Short mmCIF file of C-alpha atoms and ligand atoms in Angstrom, two decimals:
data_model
loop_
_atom_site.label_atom_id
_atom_site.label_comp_id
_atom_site.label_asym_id
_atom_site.label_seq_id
_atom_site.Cartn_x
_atom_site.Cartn_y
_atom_site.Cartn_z
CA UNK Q 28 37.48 3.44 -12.25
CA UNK Q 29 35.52 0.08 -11.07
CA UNK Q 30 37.64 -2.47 -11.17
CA UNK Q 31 34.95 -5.73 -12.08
CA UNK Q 32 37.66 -8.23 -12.76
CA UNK Q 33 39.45 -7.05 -9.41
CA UNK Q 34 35.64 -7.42 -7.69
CA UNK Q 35 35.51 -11.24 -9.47
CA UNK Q 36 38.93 -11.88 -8.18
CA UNK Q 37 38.14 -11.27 -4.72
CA UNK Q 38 35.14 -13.53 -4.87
CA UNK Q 39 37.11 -16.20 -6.47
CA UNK Q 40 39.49 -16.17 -3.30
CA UNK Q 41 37.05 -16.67 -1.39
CA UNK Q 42 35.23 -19.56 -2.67
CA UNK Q 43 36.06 -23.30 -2.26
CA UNK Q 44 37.34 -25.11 -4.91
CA UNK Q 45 35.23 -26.87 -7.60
CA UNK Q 46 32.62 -24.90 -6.68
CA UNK Q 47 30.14 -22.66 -9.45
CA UNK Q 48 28.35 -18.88 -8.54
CA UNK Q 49 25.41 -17.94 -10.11
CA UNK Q 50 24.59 -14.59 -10.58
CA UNK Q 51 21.69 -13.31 -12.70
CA UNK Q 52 20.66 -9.52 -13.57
CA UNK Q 53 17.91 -8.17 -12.67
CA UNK Q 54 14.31 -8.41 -14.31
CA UNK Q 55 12.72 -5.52 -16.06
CA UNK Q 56 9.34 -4.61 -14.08
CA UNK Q 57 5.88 -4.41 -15.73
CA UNK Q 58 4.58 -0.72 -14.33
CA UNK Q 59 1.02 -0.97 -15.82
CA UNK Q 60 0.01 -2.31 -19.35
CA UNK Q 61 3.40 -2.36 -21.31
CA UNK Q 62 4.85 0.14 -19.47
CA UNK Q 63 7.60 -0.85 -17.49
CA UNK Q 64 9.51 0.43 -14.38
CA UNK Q 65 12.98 1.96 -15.17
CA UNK Q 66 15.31 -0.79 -15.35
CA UNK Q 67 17.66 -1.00 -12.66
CA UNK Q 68 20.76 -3.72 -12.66
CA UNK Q 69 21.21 -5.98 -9.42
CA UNK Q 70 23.48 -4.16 -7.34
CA UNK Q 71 25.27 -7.88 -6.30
CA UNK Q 72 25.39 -8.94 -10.58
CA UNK Q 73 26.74 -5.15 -11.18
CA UNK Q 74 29.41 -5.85 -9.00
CA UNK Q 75 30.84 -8.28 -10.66
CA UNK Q 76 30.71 -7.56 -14.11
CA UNK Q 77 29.46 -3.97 -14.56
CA UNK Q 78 26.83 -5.02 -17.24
CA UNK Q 79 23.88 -2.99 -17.65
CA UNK Q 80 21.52 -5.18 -19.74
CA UNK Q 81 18.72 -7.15 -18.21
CA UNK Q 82 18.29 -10.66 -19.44
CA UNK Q 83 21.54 -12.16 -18.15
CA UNK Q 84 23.47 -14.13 -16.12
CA UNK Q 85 27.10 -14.58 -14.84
CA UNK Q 86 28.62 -18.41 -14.15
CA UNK Q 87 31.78 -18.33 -12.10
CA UNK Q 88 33.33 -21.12 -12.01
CA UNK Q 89 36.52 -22.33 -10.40
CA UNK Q 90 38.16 -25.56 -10.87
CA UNK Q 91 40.96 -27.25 -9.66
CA UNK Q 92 42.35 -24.23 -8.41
CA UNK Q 93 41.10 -22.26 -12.30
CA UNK Q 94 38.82 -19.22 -12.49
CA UNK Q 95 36.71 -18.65 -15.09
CA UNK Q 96 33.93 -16.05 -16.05
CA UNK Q 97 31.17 -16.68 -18.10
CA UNK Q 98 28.47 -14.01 -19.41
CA UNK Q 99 25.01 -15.18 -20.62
CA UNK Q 100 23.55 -12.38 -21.98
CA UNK Q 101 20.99 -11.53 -24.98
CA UNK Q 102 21.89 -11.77 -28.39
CA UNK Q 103 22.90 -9.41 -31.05
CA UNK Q 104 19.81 -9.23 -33.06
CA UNK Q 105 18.87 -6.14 -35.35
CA UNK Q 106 15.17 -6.21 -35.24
CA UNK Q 107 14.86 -6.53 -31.71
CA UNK Q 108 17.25 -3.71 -30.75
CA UNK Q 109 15.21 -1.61 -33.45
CA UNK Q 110 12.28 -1.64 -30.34
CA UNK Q 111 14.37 -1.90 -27.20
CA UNK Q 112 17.87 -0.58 -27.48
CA UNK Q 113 21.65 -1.47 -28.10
CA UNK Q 114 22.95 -4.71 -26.83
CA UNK Q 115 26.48 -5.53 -26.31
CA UNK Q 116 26.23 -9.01 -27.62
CA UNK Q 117 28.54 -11.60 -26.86
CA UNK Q 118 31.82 -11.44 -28.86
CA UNK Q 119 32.07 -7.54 -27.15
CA UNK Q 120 31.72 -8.60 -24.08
CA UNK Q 121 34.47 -10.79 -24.39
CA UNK Q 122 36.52 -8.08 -25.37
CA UNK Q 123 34.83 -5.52 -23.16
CA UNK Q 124 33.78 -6.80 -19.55
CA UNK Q 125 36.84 -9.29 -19.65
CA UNK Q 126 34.96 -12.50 -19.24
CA UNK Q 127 36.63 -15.73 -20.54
CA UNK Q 128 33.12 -17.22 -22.44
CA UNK Q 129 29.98 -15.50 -23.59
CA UNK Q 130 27.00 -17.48 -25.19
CA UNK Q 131 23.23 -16.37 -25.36
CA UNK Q 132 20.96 -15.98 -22.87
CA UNK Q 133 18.85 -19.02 -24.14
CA UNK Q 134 21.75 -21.43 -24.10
CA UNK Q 135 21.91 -21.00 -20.11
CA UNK Q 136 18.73 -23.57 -19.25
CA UNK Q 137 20.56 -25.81 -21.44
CA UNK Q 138 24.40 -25.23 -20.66
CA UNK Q 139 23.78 -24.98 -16.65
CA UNK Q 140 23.82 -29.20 -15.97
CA UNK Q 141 27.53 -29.14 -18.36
CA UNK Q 142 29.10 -26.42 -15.91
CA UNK Q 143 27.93 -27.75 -12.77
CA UNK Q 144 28.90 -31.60 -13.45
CA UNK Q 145 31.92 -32.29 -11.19
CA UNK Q 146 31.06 -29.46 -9.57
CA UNK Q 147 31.00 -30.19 -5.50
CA UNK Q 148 29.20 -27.12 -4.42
CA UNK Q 149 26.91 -23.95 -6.24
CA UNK Q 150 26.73 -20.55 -4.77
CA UNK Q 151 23.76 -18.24 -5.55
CA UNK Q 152 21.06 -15.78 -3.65
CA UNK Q 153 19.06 -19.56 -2.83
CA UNK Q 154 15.68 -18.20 -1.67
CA UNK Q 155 15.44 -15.09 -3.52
CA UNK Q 156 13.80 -15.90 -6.06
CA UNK Q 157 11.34 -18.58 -6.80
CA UNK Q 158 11.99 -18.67 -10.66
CA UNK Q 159 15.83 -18.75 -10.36
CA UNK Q 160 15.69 -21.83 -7.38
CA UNK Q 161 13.12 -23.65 -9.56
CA UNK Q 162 16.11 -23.26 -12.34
CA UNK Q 163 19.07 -23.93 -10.75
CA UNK Q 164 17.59 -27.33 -8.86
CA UNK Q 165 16.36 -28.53 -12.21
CA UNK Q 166 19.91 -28.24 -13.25
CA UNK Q 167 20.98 -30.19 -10.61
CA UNK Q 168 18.37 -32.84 -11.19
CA UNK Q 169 19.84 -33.15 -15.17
CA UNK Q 170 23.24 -33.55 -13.57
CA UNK Q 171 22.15 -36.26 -11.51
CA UNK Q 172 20.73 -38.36 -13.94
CA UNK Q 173 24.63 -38.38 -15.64
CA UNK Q 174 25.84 -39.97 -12.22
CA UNK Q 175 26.73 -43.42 -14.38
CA UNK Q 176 28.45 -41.45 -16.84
CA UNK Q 177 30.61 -40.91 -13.65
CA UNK Q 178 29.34 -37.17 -13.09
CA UNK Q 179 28.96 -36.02 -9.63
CA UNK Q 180 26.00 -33.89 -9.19
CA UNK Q 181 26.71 -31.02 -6.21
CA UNK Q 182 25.89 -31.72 -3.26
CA UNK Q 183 25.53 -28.41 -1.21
CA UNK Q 184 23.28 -25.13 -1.87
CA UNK Q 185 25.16 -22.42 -0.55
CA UNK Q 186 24.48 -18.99 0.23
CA UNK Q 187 26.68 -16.83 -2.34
CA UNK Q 188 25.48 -13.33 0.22
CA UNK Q 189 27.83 -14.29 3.46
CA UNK Q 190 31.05 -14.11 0.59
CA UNK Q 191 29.75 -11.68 -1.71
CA UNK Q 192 27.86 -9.05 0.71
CA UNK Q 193 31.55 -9.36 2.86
CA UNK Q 194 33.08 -7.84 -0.19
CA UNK Q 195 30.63 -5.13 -1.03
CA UNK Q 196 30.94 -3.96 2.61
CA UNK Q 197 34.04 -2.63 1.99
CA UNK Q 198 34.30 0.51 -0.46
CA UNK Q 199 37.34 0.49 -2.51
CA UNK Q 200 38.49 4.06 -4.03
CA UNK Q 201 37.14 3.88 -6.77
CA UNK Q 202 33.54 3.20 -5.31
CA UNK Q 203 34.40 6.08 -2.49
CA UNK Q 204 35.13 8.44 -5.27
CA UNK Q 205 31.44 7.49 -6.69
CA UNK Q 206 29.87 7.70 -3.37
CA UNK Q 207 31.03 11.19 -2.35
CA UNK Q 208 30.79 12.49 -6.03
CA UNK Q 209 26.93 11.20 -5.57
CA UNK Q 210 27.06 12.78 -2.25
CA UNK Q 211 27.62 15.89 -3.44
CA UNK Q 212 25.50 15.96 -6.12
CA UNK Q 213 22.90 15.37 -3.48
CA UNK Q 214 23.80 17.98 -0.88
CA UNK Q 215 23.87 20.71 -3.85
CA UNK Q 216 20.17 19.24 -4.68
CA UNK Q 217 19.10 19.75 -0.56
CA UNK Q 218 20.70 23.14 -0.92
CA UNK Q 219 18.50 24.01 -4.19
CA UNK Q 220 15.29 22.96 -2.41
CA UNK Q 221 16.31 25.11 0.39
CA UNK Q 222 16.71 28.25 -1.60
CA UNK Q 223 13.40 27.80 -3.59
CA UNK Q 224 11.05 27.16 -0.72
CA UNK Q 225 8.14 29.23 -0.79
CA UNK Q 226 4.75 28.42 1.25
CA UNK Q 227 2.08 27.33 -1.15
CA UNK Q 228 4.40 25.55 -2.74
CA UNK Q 229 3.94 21.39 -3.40
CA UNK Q 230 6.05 18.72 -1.96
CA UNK Q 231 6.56 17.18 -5.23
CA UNK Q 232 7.81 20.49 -6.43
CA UNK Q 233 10.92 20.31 -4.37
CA UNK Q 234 11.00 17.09 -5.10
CA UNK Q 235 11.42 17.81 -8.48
CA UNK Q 236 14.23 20.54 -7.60
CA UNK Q 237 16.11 18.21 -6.26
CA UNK Q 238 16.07 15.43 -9.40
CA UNK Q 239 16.41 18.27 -12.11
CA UNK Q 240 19.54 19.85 -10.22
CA UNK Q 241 20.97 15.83 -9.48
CA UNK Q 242 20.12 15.17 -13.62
CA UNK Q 243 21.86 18.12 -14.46
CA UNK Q 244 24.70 17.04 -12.73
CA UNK Q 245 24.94 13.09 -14.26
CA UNK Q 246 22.63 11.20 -11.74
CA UNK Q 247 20.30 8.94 -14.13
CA UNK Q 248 18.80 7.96 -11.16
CA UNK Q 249 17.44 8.32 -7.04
CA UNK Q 250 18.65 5.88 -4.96
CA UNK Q 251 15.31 5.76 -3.62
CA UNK Q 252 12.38 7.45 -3.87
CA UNK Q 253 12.14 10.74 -2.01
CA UNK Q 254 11.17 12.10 0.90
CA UNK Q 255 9.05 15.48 1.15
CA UNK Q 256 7.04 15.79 3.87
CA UNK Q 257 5.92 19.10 5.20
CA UNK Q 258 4.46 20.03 8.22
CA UNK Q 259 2.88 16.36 9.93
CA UNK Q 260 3.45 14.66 7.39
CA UNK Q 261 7.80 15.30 8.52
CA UNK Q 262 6.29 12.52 11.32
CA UNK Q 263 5.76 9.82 8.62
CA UNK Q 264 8.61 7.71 8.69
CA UNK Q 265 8.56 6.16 5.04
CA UNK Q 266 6.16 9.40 3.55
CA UNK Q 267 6.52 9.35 -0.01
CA UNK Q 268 3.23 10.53 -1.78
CA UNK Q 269 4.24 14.10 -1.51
CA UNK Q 270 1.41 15.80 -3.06
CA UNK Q 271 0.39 18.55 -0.28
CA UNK Q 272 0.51 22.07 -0.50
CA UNK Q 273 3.36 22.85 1.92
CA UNK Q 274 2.31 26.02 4.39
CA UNK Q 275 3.76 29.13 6.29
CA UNK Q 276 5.52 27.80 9.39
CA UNK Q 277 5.90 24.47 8.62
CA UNK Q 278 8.78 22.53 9.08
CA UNK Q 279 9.55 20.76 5.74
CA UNK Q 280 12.29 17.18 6.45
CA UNK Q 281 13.73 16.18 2.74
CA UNK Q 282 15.46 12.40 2.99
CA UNK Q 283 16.40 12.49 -0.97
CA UNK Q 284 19.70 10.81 -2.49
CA UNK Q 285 21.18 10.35 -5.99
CA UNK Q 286 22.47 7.60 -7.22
CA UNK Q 287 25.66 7.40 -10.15
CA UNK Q 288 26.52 4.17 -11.85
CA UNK Q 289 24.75 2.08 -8.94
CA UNK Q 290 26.26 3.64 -5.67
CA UNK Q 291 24.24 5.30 -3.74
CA UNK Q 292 23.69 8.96 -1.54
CA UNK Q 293 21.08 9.51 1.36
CA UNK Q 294 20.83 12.51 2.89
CA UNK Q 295 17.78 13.96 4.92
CA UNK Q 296 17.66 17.95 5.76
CA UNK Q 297 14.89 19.87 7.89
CA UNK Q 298 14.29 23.28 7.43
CA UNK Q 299 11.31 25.71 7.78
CA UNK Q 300 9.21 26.68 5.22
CA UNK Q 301 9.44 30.44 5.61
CA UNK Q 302 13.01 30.46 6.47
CA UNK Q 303 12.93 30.36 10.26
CA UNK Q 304 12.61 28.25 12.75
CA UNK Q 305 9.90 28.93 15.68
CA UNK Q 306 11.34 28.08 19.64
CA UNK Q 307 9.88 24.64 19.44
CA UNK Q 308 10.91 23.44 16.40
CA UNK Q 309 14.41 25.26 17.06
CA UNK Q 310 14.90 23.52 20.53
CA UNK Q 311 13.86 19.91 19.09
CA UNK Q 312 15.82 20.52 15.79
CA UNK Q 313 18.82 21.55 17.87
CA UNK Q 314 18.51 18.55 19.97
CA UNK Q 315 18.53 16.26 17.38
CA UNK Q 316 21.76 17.82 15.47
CA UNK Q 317 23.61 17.76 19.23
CA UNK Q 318 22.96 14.35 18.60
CA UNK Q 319 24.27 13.56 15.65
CA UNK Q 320 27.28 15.55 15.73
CA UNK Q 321 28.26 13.56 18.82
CA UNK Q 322 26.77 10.05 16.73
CA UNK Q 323 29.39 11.12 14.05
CA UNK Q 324 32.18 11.55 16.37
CA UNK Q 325 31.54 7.79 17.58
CA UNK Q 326 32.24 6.78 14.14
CA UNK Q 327 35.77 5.22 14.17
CA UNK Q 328 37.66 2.03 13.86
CA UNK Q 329 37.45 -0.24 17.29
CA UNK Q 330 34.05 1.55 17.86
CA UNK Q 331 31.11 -0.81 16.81
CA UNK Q 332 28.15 -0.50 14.46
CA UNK Q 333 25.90 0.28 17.43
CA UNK Q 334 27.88 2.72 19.24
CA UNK Q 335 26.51 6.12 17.23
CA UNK Q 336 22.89 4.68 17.80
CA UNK Q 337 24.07 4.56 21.84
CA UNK Q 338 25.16 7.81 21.57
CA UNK Q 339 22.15 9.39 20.13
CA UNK Q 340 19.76 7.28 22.31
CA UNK Q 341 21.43 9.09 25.80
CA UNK Q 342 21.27 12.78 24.17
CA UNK Q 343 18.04 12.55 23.07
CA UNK Q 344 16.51 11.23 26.23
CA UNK Q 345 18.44 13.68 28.22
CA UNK Q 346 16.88 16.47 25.90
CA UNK Q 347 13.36 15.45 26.19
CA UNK Q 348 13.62 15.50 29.79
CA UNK Q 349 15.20 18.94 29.70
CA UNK Q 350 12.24 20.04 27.61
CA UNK Q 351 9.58 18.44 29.62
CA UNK Q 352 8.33 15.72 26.85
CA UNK Q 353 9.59 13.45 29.25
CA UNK Q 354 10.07 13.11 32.64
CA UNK Q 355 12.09 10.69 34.99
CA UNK Q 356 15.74 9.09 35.14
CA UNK Q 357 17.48 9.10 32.45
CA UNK Q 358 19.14 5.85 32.49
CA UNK Q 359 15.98 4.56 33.59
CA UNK Q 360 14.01 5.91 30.58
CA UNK Q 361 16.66 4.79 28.14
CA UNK Q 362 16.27 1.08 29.50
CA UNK Q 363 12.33 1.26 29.31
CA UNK Q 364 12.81 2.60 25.92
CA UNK Q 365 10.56 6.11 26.76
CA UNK Q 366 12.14 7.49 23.67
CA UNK Q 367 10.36 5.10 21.13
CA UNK Q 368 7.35 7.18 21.29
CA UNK Q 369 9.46 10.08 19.99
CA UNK Q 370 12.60 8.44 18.19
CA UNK Q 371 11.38 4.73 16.44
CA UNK Q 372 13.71 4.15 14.31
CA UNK Q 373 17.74 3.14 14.24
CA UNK Q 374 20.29 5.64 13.87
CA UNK Q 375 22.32 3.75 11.06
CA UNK Q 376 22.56 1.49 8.45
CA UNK Q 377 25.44 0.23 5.49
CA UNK Q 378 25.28 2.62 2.57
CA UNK Q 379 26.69 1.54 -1.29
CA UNK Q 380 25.23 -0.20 -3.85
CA UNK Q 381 21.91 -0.56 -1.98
CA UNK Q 382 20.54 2.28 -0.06
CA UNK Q 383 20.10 -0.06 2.83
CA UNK Q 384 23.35 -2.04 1.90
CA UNK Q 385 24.24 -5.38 2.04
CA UNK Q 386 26.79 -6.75 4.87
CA UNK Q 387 26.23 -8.17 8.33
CA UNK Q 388 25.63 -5.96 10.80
CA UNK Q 389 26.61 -8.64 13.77
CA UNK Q 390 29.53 -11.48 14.16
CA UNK Q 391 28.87 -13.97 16.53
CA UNK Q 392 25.77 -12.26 17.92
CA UNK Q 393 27.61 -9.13 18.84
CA UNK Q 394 27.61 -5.83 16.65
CA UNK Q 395 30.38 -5.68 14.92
CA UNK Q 396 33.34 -3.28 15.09
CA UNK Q 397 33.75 -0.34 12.40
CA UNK Q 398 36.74 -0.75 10.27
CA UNK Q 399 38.16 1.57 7.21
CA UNK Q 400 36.05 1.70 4.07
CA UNK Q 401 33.29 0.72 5.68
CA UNK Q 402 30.02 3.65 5.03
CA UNK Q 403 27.31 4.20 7.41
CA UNK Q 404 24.24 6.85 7.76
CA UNK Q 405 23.82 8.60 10.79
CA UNK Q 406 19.90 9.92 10.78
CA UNK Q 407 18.94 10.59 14.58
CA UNK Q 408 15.77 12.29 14.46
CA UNK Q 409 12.52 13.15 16.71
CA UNK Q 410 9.18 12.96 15.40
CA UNK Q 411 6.25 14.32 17.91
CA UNK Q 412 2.54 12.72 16.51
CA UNK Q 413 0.05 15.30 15.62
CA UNK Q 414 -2.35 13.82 18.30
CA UNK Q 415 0.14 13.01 20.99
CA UNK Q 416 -1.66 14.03 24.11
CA UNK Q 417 1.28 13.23 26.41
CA UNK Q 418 3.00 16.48 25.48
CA UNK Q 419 1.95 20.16 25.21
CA UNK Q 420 0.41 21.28 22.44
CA UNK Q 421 3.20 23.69 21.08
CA UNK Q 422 5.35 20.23 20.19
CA UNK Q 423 3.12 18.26 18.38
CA UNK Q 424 3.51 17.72 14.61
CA UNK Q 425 7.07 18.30 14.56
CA UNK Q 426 8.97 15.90 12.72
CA UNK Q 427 12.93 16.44 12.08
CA UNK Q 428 15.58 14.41 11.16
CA UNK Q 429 19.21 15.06 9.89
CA UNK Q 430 20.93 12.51 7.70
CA UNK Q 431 24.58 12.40 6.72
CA UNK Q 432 26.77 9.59 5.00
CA UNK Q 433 30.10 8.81 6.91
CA UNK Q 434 33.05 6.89 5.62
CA UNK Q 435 34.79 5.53 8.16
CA UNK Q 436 38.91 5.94 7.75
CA UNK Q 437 41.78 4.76 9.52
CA UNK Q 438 41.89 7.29 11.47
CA UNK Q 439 37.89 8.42 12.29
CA UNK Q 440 35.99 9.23 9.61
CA UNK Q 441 34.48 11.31 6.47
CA UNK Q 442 31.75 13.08 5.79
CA UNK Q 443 30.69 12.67 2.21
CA UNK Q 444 27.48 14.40 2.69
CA UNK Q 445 28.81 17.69 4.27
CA UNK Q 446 28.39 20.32 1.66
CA UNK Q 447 24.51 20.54 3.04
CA UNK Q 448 23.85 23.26 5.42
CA UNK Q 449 23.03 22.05 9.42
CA UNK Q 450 23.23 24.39 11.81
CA UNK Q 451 20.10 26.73 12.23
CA UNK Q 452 22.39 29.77 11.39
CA UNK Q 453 23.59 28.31 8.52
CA UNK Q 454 20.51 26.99 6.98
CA UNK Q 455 18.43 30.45 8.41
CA UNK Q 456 21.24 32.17 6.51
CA UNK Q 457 21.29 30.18 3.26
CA UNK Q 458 17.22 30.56 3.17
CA UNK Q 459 17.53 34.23 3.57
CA UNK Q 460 20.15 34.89 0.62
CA UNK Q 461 17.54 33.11 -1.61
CA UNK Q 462 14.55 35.00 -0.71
N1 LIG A 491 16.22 7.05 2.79
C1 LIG A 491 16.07 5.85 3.49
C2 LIG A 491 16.72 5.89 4.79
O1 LIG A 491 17.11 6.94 5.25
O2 LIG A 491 16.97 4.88 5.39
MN1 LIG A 492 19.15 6.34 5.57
MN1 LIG A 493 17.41 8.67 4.11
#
C-alpha cells in the first residue's frame, strides 16, 4: 500500500525549520462548452496525501522542530454532490488521509497570512502557475502588514521541486508493485493489438484494443495518450491522431501505457501489419532491438543516466554503416551526430507518477549515476523520412522503436515491461497463432 504519511514524513526531513509547503490539486479542465477533460490529480499533491478531489490544497507546516498537515478541501454539501459526485469532506479526512487539521477550501485565501506568520521561509511549485503565485504573494503581503504586531513575514520563495521531485525519484515497494502491475497490464494490451491486427484495419481501432483490455484489467486511465502510427506515420515522433486505415505491409509502432492509481507504464512495440516483417524493415528493426538489449544491460548502479543512450548511439551508427544509410568512421559520425537524421530523440527518461517523471537528471553539471529504485525507459529507435533522398528507396518510411520500463536494483536491473513480445520470432510467432 502507499504510504502518504511516510511520503509527508520524508518531506518534512527535509525541509528547514519554520518553514510552510504549499501544495494544491490539480484544476479540472474545460474540454469544450461544459464539458470537461477527465480529471486527473497532481502527481506531486497525490504524493503526499493520496486525495483524489480537485479543489484543494495541502499546508505543511513545520515549526520549531513540529510537523503538521493540513487539508483544504471542498465542503460536504448535499446539493452540490447531487451534480458532481461524493466528497470526502473534512472531518473524514481527518480520520482518513491522517492529516492533523482540515477546514474548507474557501477558508484557505483567508487562513494562508495566519499559517505563514513567523514563518521564515514557504515552499511551493513558484512559477507554475500564475493564479497560485498571485495567491501565495498576496498572502505574504497580509503578513507583512502584521510586522508591528511583531509578525515576521517570510522572507524567501523557495522551490518545493529540488526536495519533493528528490523523493519521487525514488520508487518505494509499494509504488514498484504499482508500476510493474501497470506494466503488465500494458504489455498484455501490446500483445492484444498484436493478435488482432488485420490490414484495413484503423489506428484508433487498436488503440481502442489496447484501453478496453487495460480497463478490463483496473486501469481508469492512459498515462498518456497513445501512439498508433502505421506505415509513415511510425516516423512521427509525437503521432497521435490515429485515424488512418492501416495497410498490407506496413509496419505498425504502438507507444501506449496504462496508468493505476497515478503511476505510470510506457511501452512502445513495432510489428508488421500482416504478420511479417520484409528484409528492410527486419534488418532496421533488428538493429534497433541489438540496441536496446545492450542499452538495458548498461542499466545498473555506478553506471549513469546517460550511459544506455551512449550505448545505443555506437550500435546504431555502426548498423547504419553496415547497411549503407551511412557511410564513414564511426567514431567520427557519432561526434558529428550523422545519426540525428535517423535517431532524434533520447534513449531515456524517469518513469512514475509522470510519464516523463520528475527528478534531476544532472548533479553538478554531470549526469548523474543510477542508483536502486530509480525507473528509466529505454526507447532506441530509427525512423527513415518518407522523402529522405539520402538513402535507397527500399528504407524509406520505416519507423520502429522498442520501449521497455527498467527498474534499476542493487544489483542491475528489472524489466517491468517484459511480458511484451521482441524478438522477430517471437512477435512473427505470436501474430501467426492469432491469425
Ligand atoms: N510515450 C512517451 C514517451 O515514450 O516518451
Ligand atoms: Mn517513453
Ligand atoms: Mn513511450
Amino acid at each position: 500500500m502507499l504510504n502518504f504519511v511516510q511520503h509527508r514524513d520524508a518531506l518534512f526531513s527535509k525541509m528547514a525549520d519554520n518553514t510552510l509547503a504549499v501544495v494544491p490539486s490539480a484544476d479540472v479542465l474545460l474540454r469544450n462548452r461544459d464539458a470537461d477533460f477527465p480529471f486527473r490529480q497532481s502527481s506531486d499533491f497525490f504524493y503526499l496525501s493520496g486525495f483524489t478531489e480537485d479543489s484543494a490544497c495541502l499546508l505543511l507546516q513545520k515549526k520549531q522542530g513540529q510537523c503538521k498537515t493540513i487539508l483544504f478541501c471542498q465542503p460536504k454539501v448535499k446539493e452540490m454532490e447531487i451534480w458532481t459526485g461524493y466528497r470526502l469532506g473534512q472531518d473524514a479526512a481527518i480520520d482518513q488521509l491522517q492529516v492533523d487539521e482540515a477546514f474548507a477550501i474557501e477558508e484557505l485565501v483567508k487562513q494562508l497570512p495566519d499559517f505563514m506568520g513567523d514563518c521564515e521561509q514557504v515552499y511551493a511549485a513558484w512559477g507554475h502557475s500564475k493564479a497560485w503565485d498571485a495567491k501565495l504573494i498576496n498572502a505574504i503581503e497580509q503578513v507583512k502588514l502584521k510586522s508591528r504586531l511583531g509578525i515576521q513575514a517570510p522572507t524567501a520563495m523557495q522551490a518545493i521541486e529540488p526536495l519533493l521531485h528528490e523523493l519521487r525519484l525514488f520508487k518505494g515497494e509499494a509504488e514498484i508493485e504499482l508500476m510493474a502491475k501497470a506494466a503488465s497490464i500494458s504489455a498484455h494490451g501490446h500483445i492484444a493489438a498484436m493478435q488482432r491486427v488485420k490490414p484495413g484495419m484503423y489506428e484508433y481501432q487498436l488503440e481502442g484494443t489496447i484501453r478496453q483490455h487495460c480497463a478490463e484489467h483496473g486501469s481508469r486511465f492512459d498515462a498518456y495518450t497513445s501512439i498508433v502510427g502505421s506505415g509513415a506515420n511510425a516516423c512521427i515522433l509525437h503521432y497521435t491522431a490515429n485515424d488512418q486505415a492501416i495497410k498490407d505491409g506496413d509496419l505498425i509502432l504502438i507507444d501506449a501505457g496504462c496508468e493505476l492509481n497515478h503511476y505510470a507504464s510506457d511501452i512502445t512495440r513495432t510489428f508488421p501489419a500482416n504478420g511479417r516483417f520484409n528484409p528492410e524493415q527486419k534488418a532496421l528493426y533488428e538493429l534497433v532491438l541489438k540496441s536496446q538489449f545492450a542499452a538495458i544491460d548498461a542499466v545498473k548502479p555506478g553506471n549513469h543516466f546517460n550511459s544506455p543512450h551512449e550505448v545505443v548511439l555506437r550500435i546504431l551508427t555502426e548498423g547504419l554503416v553496415e547497411l549503407g544509410l551511412l557511410s564513414g568512421d564511426v567514431d567520427t559520425l557519432i561526434k558529428e551526430e550523422a545519426f540525428k537524421p535517423f535517431y532524434m530523440h533520447r534513449t531515456s527518461h524517469w518513469l512514475g507518477m509522470d510519464v516523463h517523471d520528475v527528478g534531476a537528471y544532472k548533479q553538478d553539471g554531470n549526469w548523474r549515476k543510477l542508483e536502486p529504485g530509480m525507473v528509466l525507459t529505454i526507447e532506441p529507435g530509427l525512423y527513415i523520412a518518407p522523402d529522405d533522398e539520402s538513402v535507397d528507396e527500399k528504407w524509406r518510411g520505416i519507423g520502429i522503436r522498442i520501449e521497455d520500463d527498467v527498474l534499476v536494483t542493487s544489483d542491475g536491473h528489472r524489466v517491468l515491461s517484459h511480458e511484451v513480445p521482441k524478438t522477430v520470432a517471437d512477435i512473427e510467432a505470436l501474430m501467426a497463432q492469432a491469425s
